[in-house]
Short mmCIF file of C-alpha atoms in Angstrom, two decimals:
data_model
loop_
_atom_site.label_atom_id
_atom_site.label_comp_id
_atom_site.label_asym_id
_atom_site.label_seq_id
_atom_site.Cartn_x
_atom_site.Cartn_y
_atom_site.Cartn_z
CA MET A 1 47.54 61.76 71.52
CA SER A 2 45.82 59.54 74.46
CA PRO A 3 44.85 56.07 73.61
CA ASN A 4 41.50 55.29 72.49
CA ARG A 5 39.51 53.54 75.32
CA PHE A 6 36.26 51.74 75.08
CA ASN A 7 33.49 51.88 78.26
CA ILE A 8 32.07 48.09 78.02
CA SER A 9 29.02 46.31 79.47
CA CYS A 10 26.53 43.50 79.17
CA LEU A 11 22.94 44.01 80.08
CA CYS A 12 22.90 43.29 83.81
CA GLY A 13 26.17 45.50 84.11
CA GLY A 14 28.36 42.48 86.13
CA VAL A 15 31.21 42.81 83.60
CA SER A 16 31.36 46.74 83.07
CA GLN A 17 34.53 47.95 82.84
CA GLN A 18 37.12 50.09 80.07
CA VAL A 19 39.25 48.29 77.93
CA GLN A 20 42.27 49.76 75.48
CA SER A 21 42.07 49.26 71.82
CA VAL A 22 45.25 47.75 70.13
CA VAL A 23 44.67 50.22 67.17
CA ALA A 24 47.28 53.23 66.64
CA HIS A 25 45.88 56.63 66.59
CA GLY A 26 44.80 57.77 62.78
CA GLU A 27 45.09 53.76 61.72
CA THR A 28 41.55 52.27 60.35
CA LEU A 29 40.84 48.62 61.65
CA LYS A 30 39.09 46.08 59.59
CA LEU A 31 36.72 44.10 61.73
CA SER A 32 35.62 40.58 60.69
CA ILE A 33 31.88 38.97 60.69
CA ASN A 34 32.49 35.86 61.78
CA HIS A 35 29.97 32.61 60.96
CA GLY A 36 31.82 29.64 62.07
CA ASP A 37 30.33 26.79 63.64
CA VAL A 38 31.28 27.38 66.90
CA ASP A 39 30.36 31.03 66.75
CA ARG A 40 26.95 30.49 65.92
CA HIS A 41 26.71 27.62 68.53
CA ALA A 42 28.37 29.23 71.44
CA THR A 43 26.26 32.26 70.66
CA GLY A 44 23.28 31.06 69.61
CA ILE A 45 23.30 33.81 66.69
CA LEU A 46 24.25 33.62 63.12
CA CYS A 47 27.30 35.45 63.69
CA ALA A 48 29.62 37.39 66.06
CA SER A 49 32.16 40.03 65.65
CA TYR A 50 35.00 41.56 67.85
CA TYR A 51 37.40 44.45 67.96
CA PRO A 52 40.72 43.77 68.92
CA ILE A 53 41.98 45.18 72.59
CA HIS A 54 44.64 45.09 75.09
CA GLU A 55 44.39 42.31 78.04
CA PRO A 56 41.34 43.86 79.99
CA HIS A 57 41.94 44.43 83.99
CA GLN A 58 40.06 42.41 85.28
CA THR A 59 37.72 38.81 84.09
CA ASP A 60 35.55 38.52 87.08
CA ASP A 61 31.90 37.67 86.86
CA THR A 62 32.36 35.99 83.67
CA THR A 63 32.24 32.14 82.82
CA VAL A 64 35.30 30.91 80.65
CA PHE A 65 34.53 28.57 77.79
CA HIS A 66 37.36 27.00 75.62
CA GLY A 67 36.07 26.41 72.12
CA VAL A 68 37.25 23.50 69.74
CA ASP A 69 37.97 26.57 67.42
CA GLY A 70 40.97 27.49 69.97
CA TRP A 71 39.44 30.31 71.12
CA THR A 72 38.62 31.05 74.51
CA ARG A 73 35.64 32.80 75.40
CA TYR A 74 34.18 34.53 78.63
CA PHE A 75 30.79 35.59 78.97
CA CYS A 76 28.70 37.02 82.01
CA SER A 77 27.76 34.24 84.33
CA THR A 78 24.33 36.37 85.37
CA CYS A 79 23.06 37.33 81.71
CA GLY A 80 24.70 35.20 79.67
CA CYS A 81 26.49 37.90 77.53
CA HIS A 82 29.54 37.45 75.41
CA VAL A 83 32.12 40.04 76.11
CA LEU A 84 35.52 38.53 75.63
CA ARG A 85 37.33 36.29 73.74
CA ARG A 86 41.29 35.33 73.91
CA ARG A 87 43.47 33.40 71.97
CA ASP A 88 47.58 32.28 71.89
CA ILE A 89 48.68 33.00 68.39
CA ASP A 90 52.34 32.69 67.44
CA GLY A 91 53.27 32.78 71.10
CA VAL A 92 51.22 36.25 71.09
CA THR A 93 48.24 36.49 73.75
CA VAL A 94 45.36 38.18 71.48
CA TRP A 95 42.30 39.56 73.40
CA GLU A 96 39.13 40.91 71.51
CA ALA A 97 35.76 42.46 73.01
CA ALA A 98 32.39 41.56 71.25
CA THR A 99 31.56 44.58 69.61
CA GLY A 100 27.97 44.79 70.81
CA VAL A 101 29.27 45.40 74.23
CA LEU A 102 31.38 48.63 72.92
CA LEU A 103 29.20 51.64 74.09
CA HIS A 104 31.60 54.83 74.29
CA ASN A 105 34.72 55.31 73.26
CA THR A 106 37.30 58.07 74.93
CA ALA A 107 39.31 59.47 72.07
CA ASP A 108 36.61 59.79 69.08
CA ASP A 109 37.62 60.54 65.29
CA VAL A 110 35.17 59.99 63.13
CA GLY A 111 37.65 59.77 60.27
CA ALA A 112 39.38 56.66 61.98
CA ASP A 113 36.29 54.54 62.65
CA ALA A 114 37.09 50.82 62.26
CA ARG A 115 34.99 49.27 59.80
CA PHE A 116 33.13 45.60 59.30
CA ALA A 117 35.44 44.44 55.79
CA ARG A 118 35.33 40.71 55.55
CA HIS A 119 32.92 37.75 56.61
CA THR A 120 34.93 34.61 57.88
CA GLY A 121 33.82 31.15 58.37
CA VAL A 122 31.10 31.04 56.00
CA SER A 123 31.56 27.70 54.53
CA ASP A 124 30.57 26.22 57.80
CA THR A 125 27.16 27.32 57.50
CA LYS A 126 26.62 25.62 54.03
CA ASP A 127 23.85 28.19 52.66
CA GLY A 128 25.87 31.26 53.25
CA GLY A 129 24.24 32.05 56.75
CA ILE A 130 23.48 35.92 57.01
CA SER A 131 26.56 37.30 54.85
CA ILE A 132 24.11 36.59 51.97
CA TRP A 133 22.69 40.15 53.44
CA LEU A 134 25.64 41.68 54.40
CA SER A 135 27.24 41.79 51.02
CA GLU A 136 28.24 45.70 51.04
CA ILE A 137 28.30 48.10 54.42
CA ASP A 138 28.42 51.97 53.89
CA GLY A 139 29.21 51.09 49.97
CA GLN A 140 32.29 48.83 50.51
CA ARG A 141 31.78 45.39 49.62
CA LEU A 142 32.86 42.88 52.00
CA GLU A 143 35.60 40.19 51.50
CA SER A 144 34.99 36.44 52.24
CA THR A 145 37.80 34.38 53.40
CA THR A 146 35.77 31.29 52.58
CA THR A 147 32.90 30.04 49.99
CA PRO A 148 29.62 28.11 50.64
CA VAL A 149 30.34 24.29 49.93
CA THR A 150 27.75 21.60 49.47
CA PRO A 151 26.43 19.98 52.62
CA SER A 152 28.25 16.51 51.82
CA SER A 153 31.35 18.33 52.01
CA GLN A 154 30.53 19.83 55.26
CA SER A 155 32.45 18.44 58.20
CA THR A 156 30.51 18.04 61.59
CA THR A 157 33.27 17.20 63.90
CA LYS A 158 33.37 21.07 65.73
CA LEU A 159 30.08 20.43 67.03
CA PRO A 160 28.52 17.66 69.57
CA PRO A 161 27.02 14.65 67.76
CA THR A 162 23.23 14.47 67.13
CA PRO A 163 21.33 12.13 69.56
CA ALA A 164 21.04 8.24 68.74
CA GLY A 165 17.88 7.81 67.18
CA PHE A 166 16.92 11.36 66.08
CA SER A 167 13.93 11.43 63.84
CA LYS A 168 14.73 13.11 60.44
CA ASP A 169 11.46 14.52 60.57
CA SER A 170 12.17 16.80 63.09
CA LEU A 171 15.02 19.64 63.32
CA HIS A 172 18.03 19.23 66.01
CA ALA A 173 19.52 22.02 67.62
CA SER A 174 22.32 22.41 70.45
CA CYS A 175 24.69 24.57 71.68
CA ALA A 176 28.50 24.25 71.21
CA CYS A 177 29.37 22.26 74.50
CA GLY A 178 26.32 20.04 74.01
CA ARG A 179 24.59 20.73 77.39
CA VAL A 180 21.72 22.22 75.30
CA SER A 181 19.79 19.95 73.30
CA TYR A 182 16.42 19.64 71.53
CA HIS A 183 14.52 19.26 68.50
CA ILE A 184 11.50 21.32 66.74
CA THR A 185 8.65 19.69 64.76
CA ARG A 186 6.58 20.72 62.07
CA PRO A 187 3.35 22.88 63.01
CA THR A 188 0.38 20.73 63.88
CA GLU A 189 -3.04 21.93 64.86
CA GLU A 190 -2.11 22.66 68.22
CA SER A 191 0.34 25.25 67.06
CA TYR A 192 -2.26 27.58 65.90
CA LEU A 193 -3.99 27.46 69.28
CA PRO A 194 -1.71 30.55 71.22
CA HIS A 195 -2.34 33.76 71.12
CA SER A 196 0.34 36.74 70.58
CA GLY A 197 0.46 40.20 69.83
CA PHE A 198 2.18 41.28 66.44
CA PRO A 199 6.07 41.14 66.83
CA ASP A 200 8.45 44.41 66.28
CA LEU A 201 9.98 42.56 63.09
CA GLN A 202 6.48 42.68 61.23
CA TYR A 203 5.18 46.16 62.73
CA ALA A 204 7.47 48.43 64.15
CA GLN A 205 5.91 49.29 67.40
CA VAL A 206 6.75 53.12 67.26
CA GLU A 207 4.82 53.34 64.17
CA HIS A 208 1.62 51.65 65.43
CA SER A 209 -0.98 51.67 67.80
CA ALA A 210 -0.75 49.67 71.53
CA GLU A 211 -4.50 48.48 70.44
CA PHE A 212 -3.10 47.23 66.65
CA MET A 213 -0.25 45.19 68.14
CA LYS A 214 -1.84 43.41 70.73
CA ASN A 215 -3.28 41.30 67.37
CA PRO A 216 -7.09 41.63 68.04
CA ASP A 217 -7.70 39.43 64.82
CA THR A 218 -5.94 36.78 66.73
CA VAL A 219 -3.85 36.58 63.27
CA LYS A 220 -1.26 33.36 63.87
CA TRP A 221 1.35 35.26 62.48
CA TRP A 222 4.30 32.83 63.59
CA ILE A 223 2.98 30.22 61.13
CA ARG A 224 4.12 30.56 57.39
CA SER A 225 4.50 28.61 54.10
CA ASN A 226 1.06 27.18 54.53
CA GLY A 227 1.31 25.41 57.67
CA THR A 228 4.72 24.08 56.98
CA LYS A 229 7.12 26.55 58.31
CA TYR A 230 7.70 29.12 61.09
CA LEU A 231 8.75 32.99 61.01
CA ALA A 232 11.96 34.05 61.45
CA GLY A 233 13.98 37.43 61.66
CA THR A 234 16.53 39.57 62.86
CA CYS A 235 16.76 42.16 65.53
CA ALA A 236 18.82 44.91 66.95
CA CYS A 237 17.38 45.79 70.06
CA ARG A 238 19.38 47.05 72.91
CA SER A 239 18.35 44.48 75.16
CA CYS A 240 19.20 41.38 72.42
CA ARG A 241 22.71 43.76 71.88
CA LEU A 242 23.55 43.53 75.47
CA ILE A 243 22.44 39.74 76.04
CA SER A 244 24.52 38.61 73.32
CA GLY A 245 27.34 40.63 73.05
CA PHE A 246 26.71 41.26 69.39
CA GLU A 247 24.78 43.80 67.26
CA VAL A 248 22.56 41.43 65.04
CA GLN A 249 19.89 38.61 66.81
CA THR A 250 18.08 36.04 64.85
CA TRP A 251 15.21 34.59 65.92
CA ALA A 252 12.76 32.04 65.13
CA PHE A 253 9.08 31.96 66.77
CA VAL A 254 8.08 28.64 67.74
CA PRO A 255 5.34 27.30 69.64
CA ARG A 256 6.09 25.59 72.75
CA CYS A 257 4.10 22.50 72.17
CA ASN A 258 6.68 21.85 68.70
CA ILE A 259 9.97 21.98 71.17
CA PHE A 260 11.24 18.94 73.06
CA PHE A 261 14.24 19.04 74.85
CA HIS A 262 16.84 16.08 74.88
CA ILE A 263 17.70 15.43 78.58
CA PRO A 264 20.82 13.15 79.37
CA GLY A 265 19.79 9.65 81.06
CA PRO A 266 21.88 7.63 83.18
CA ASP A 267 23.32 5.54 80.72
CA ASP A 268 26.15 6.73 77.93
CA GLY A 269 24.48 8.10 74.82
CA GLN A 270 21.03 7.80 76.02
CA SER A 271 18.99 10.61 76.55
CA GLY A 272 15.07 11.22 77.78
CA ILE A 273 13.16 13.68 75.47
CA LEU A 274 10.68 15.85 77.59
CA PRO A 275 8.37 18.48 76.07
CA LEU A 276 9.28 22.04 76.67
CA ASN A 277 8.19 23.26 80.28
CA PHE A 278 10.48 25.59 81.91
CA ALA A 279 9.33 24.39 85.51
CA ASP A 280 10.21 21.08 84.82
CA LEU A 281 13.69 21.19 83.17
CA PRO A 282 16.39 19.50 85.24
CA ALA A 283 19.18 22.16 87.12
CA GLY A 284 22.09 22.60 85.05
CA VAL A 285 20.40 21.99 81.54
CA ALA A 286 20.09 25.86 81.12
CA LYS A 287 20.58 29.11 83.05
CA THR A 288 17.60 31.85 83.02
CA TYR A 289 18.13 35.58 83.34
CA GLU A 290 15.20 38.08 84.11
CA SER A 291 15.82 40.83 81.74
CA SER A 292 12.78 42.97 82.54
CA PRO A 293 9.69 42.31 84.64
CA GLY A 294 8.16 39.47 83.48
CA VAL A 295 10.59 39.20 80.40
CA PHE A 296 12.91 35.82 80.50
CA ARG A 297 16.16 34.59 78.51
CA GLU A 298 17.59 30.98 78.97
CA PHE A 299 21.39 30.48 78.04
CA CYS A 300 23.91 27.88 78.04
CA GLY A 301 25.52 28.16 81.50
CA ASN A 302 28.68 26.28 79.95
CA CYS A 303 29.45 27.78 76.79
CA GLY A 304 26.88 30.98 76.87
CA ALA A 305 24.83 30.11 74.20
CA THR A 306 21.63 32.07 73.79
CA ILE A 307 18.58 29.85 73.70
CA PHE A 308 14.99 31.18 74.21
CA TRP A 309 13.35 34.52 74.55
CA ARG A 310 9.78 34.23 76.59
CA ASP A 311 7.52 36.48 78.32
CA SER A 312 4.71 35.99 80.75
CA TRP A 313 2.12 37.62 78.28
CA ARG A 314 2.81 35.16 75.44
CA PRO A 315 4.10 31.98 77.12
CA ASP A 316 3.37 29.56 74.50
CA VAL A 317 5.43 31.29 71.42
CA ILE A 318 8.69 30.96 71.94
CA ASP A 319 11.63 33.33 70.65
CA VAL A 320 14.14 30.57 69.51
CA SER A 321 18.03 31.65 68.96
CA VAL A 322 18.75 30.21 65.10
CA GLY A 323 22.42 30.32 65.71
CA LEU A 324 21.88 26.64 67.45
CA LEU A 325 19.64 25.13 64.95
CA ARG A 326 21.12 22.22 62.38
CA ALA A 327 19.36 21.92 59.51
CA ASP A 328 20.59 19.95 56.89
CA GLU A 329 20.35 22.74 54.01
CA GLY A 330 22.23 25.21 56.25
CA ALA A 331 22.62 27.76 59.05
CA ARG A 332 19.18 29.58 57.63
CA ALA A 333 17.41 26.69 57.93
CA GLU A 334 15.31 27.52 54.94
CA THR A 335 13.30 24.05 54.76
CA TRP A 336 11.84 24.96 58.33
CA LEU A 337 11.87 29.04 58.56
CA ASP A 338 10.20 31.59 56.44
CA TRP A 339 12.77 35.04 57.04
CA TRP A 340 11.23 38.28 57.13
CA THR A 341 13.24 40.63 55.07
CA GLU A 342 10.94 43.98 55.05
CA ARG A 343 12.94 44.98 58.28
CA CYS A 344 15.35 44.24 60.94
CA SER A 345 13.45 44.19 64.29
CA PHE A 346 14.28 47.11 66.57
CA GLU A 347 16.45 48.72 64.11
CA GLU A 348 16.09 52.34 65.45
CA GLU A 349 17.82 51.00 68.61
CA THR A 350 20.66 50.57 66.89
CA GLU A 351 22.39 53.14 68.55
CA ARG A 352 20.59 53.33 71.71
CA GLY A 353 22.81 53.81 74.95
CA ARG A 354 25.93 54.22 72.81
CA SER A 355 27.84 57.15 71.15
CA GLY A 356 31.01 57.96 68.99
CA GLU A 357 32.31 54.92 66.98
CA PRO A 358 30.52 52.17 68.46
CA ALA A 359 27.11 54.20 67.51
CA ARG A 360 28.36 54.50 64.09
CA ILE A 361 29.63 50.99 63.19
CA ALA A 362 26.76 49.71 64.41
CA ARG A 363 24.41 51.90 62.44
CA ARG A 364 26.63 51.32 59.58
CA LEU A 365 25.91 47.43 59.94
CA ILE A 366 22.49 47.37 60.43
CA ASP A 367 22.12 49.97 57.59
CA GLY A 368 23.39 47.45 55.59
CA LEU A 369 21.96 44.40 56.56
CA GLU A 370 18.50 46.13 55.95
CA ARG A 371 19.65 46.78 52.57
CA GLY A 372 20.64 43.33 52.13
CA LEU A 373 17.27 41.95 53.09
CA ARG A 374 15.36 43.87 50.74
CA SER A 375 17.16 43.62 47.68
CA GLY A 376 17.46 39.98 48.82
CA ALA A 377 13.43 39.66 49.11
CA GLN A 378 13.32 41.75 45.62
CA SER A 379 15.61 39.16 43.81
CA LYS A 380 13.29 36.45 44.78
#
C-alpha cells in the first residue's frame, strides 16, 4: 500500500507542496483542537489543529516564528497562512501540517479517516473558548486535557504585557509576539454611522437576493445588546481557511472608529495611540494581502497572526480576528461580544476545493460546530 500523501496549499499558492502522513495504513489518527494562548494569539483565531506528517521537502516562502510554547511555526510570507509547525520531543523532531491547508490525499481510505478527538489548552481560555460549542463531532464526545480555571489563577506569562496605563474601559488585543497591539472601545454614536450590507453569518448569501443582502433599510446589525456589544461569529469560507490555515475563523464586527493602534515610541515601554487608519499605519506594524480585488487582510509579519478583514465597499466596519482579544473574562470576550449561534458563516464552503479525507474530516468538524452553536443558544 502506497503511503498517504496530502496536497497542501495556502491561499496565494506560494507554499504549495505534497507532504506525507506519518500514520500507518489502516490506523486511525486522533487529532487535537488546540486552544492555548500561543495558538490563539499566533493565529488570530480561537483554536488551531494540525496533522502529523514527515519532514516536508521545503519551507521556502515561509516566515518562521519561534513560540514560547516550544513550537516553531511556519507561515506564508505573502498571505500569512499558517502551514506547518515543528518541535523537538525527546530527541525526535515532530512535524505537523495545519489541517486547513490539507486539500486532497492520494491513498484515500474512508474507514481510516483521522478524527478530532480531544481539546488541549482549554484552561488558557478562562471561559472554555470555542470548545463549549465542540463537545462532540460525528457523535463522539471530545476529551479535554484541561478544564477552565478562574481568571485569578490564569498565568499571562505566555503573552506580551498589556501596555502601561491601559484603560480598563477598553479591550486590549495583541498578537503572540506583541508587534500588533491595539484596543477597542465601546460603541458610541459614531459607531452607528457606517453602512454595511448584511453578513453571510446572519443571512446565507446563497439563500437571499443580492438586493436584500445590500441591507436597504440600513440596519446597524454590528451593534448588539442595546448598544453595548459587537456582533461576533464563526466562518468556514475557503478564503478564511486558506488565509489562516484552519477550518474555523472567528470574527467580531467592529467600526473602525472604535479601534486604536498602539505604536511603539522611541522610549522603552511607551507607545503612541492612533485611531485606525490603514493608510497611516507605520511600516512594519502589519502586512496586507489583497485576497481578491478590493478585499484586504492584515496579518502580523513576525508571528503570522490574522488581524483584520476589510473591503473597499465597507471600509468603516472591520472584521476583527477574535483570537487576539484579551478580555478579563476569557477568550470569547462575552462582556464585549454577542455571539451569533444560528449558523457558521459560509458553512457550505467547508469542502470547497477539497476531496477525500481532508474534506470529510472538515465537514464533520463544521457540522459538530453548528450543532454546538445551536444547542448552546437553546440552553441559555
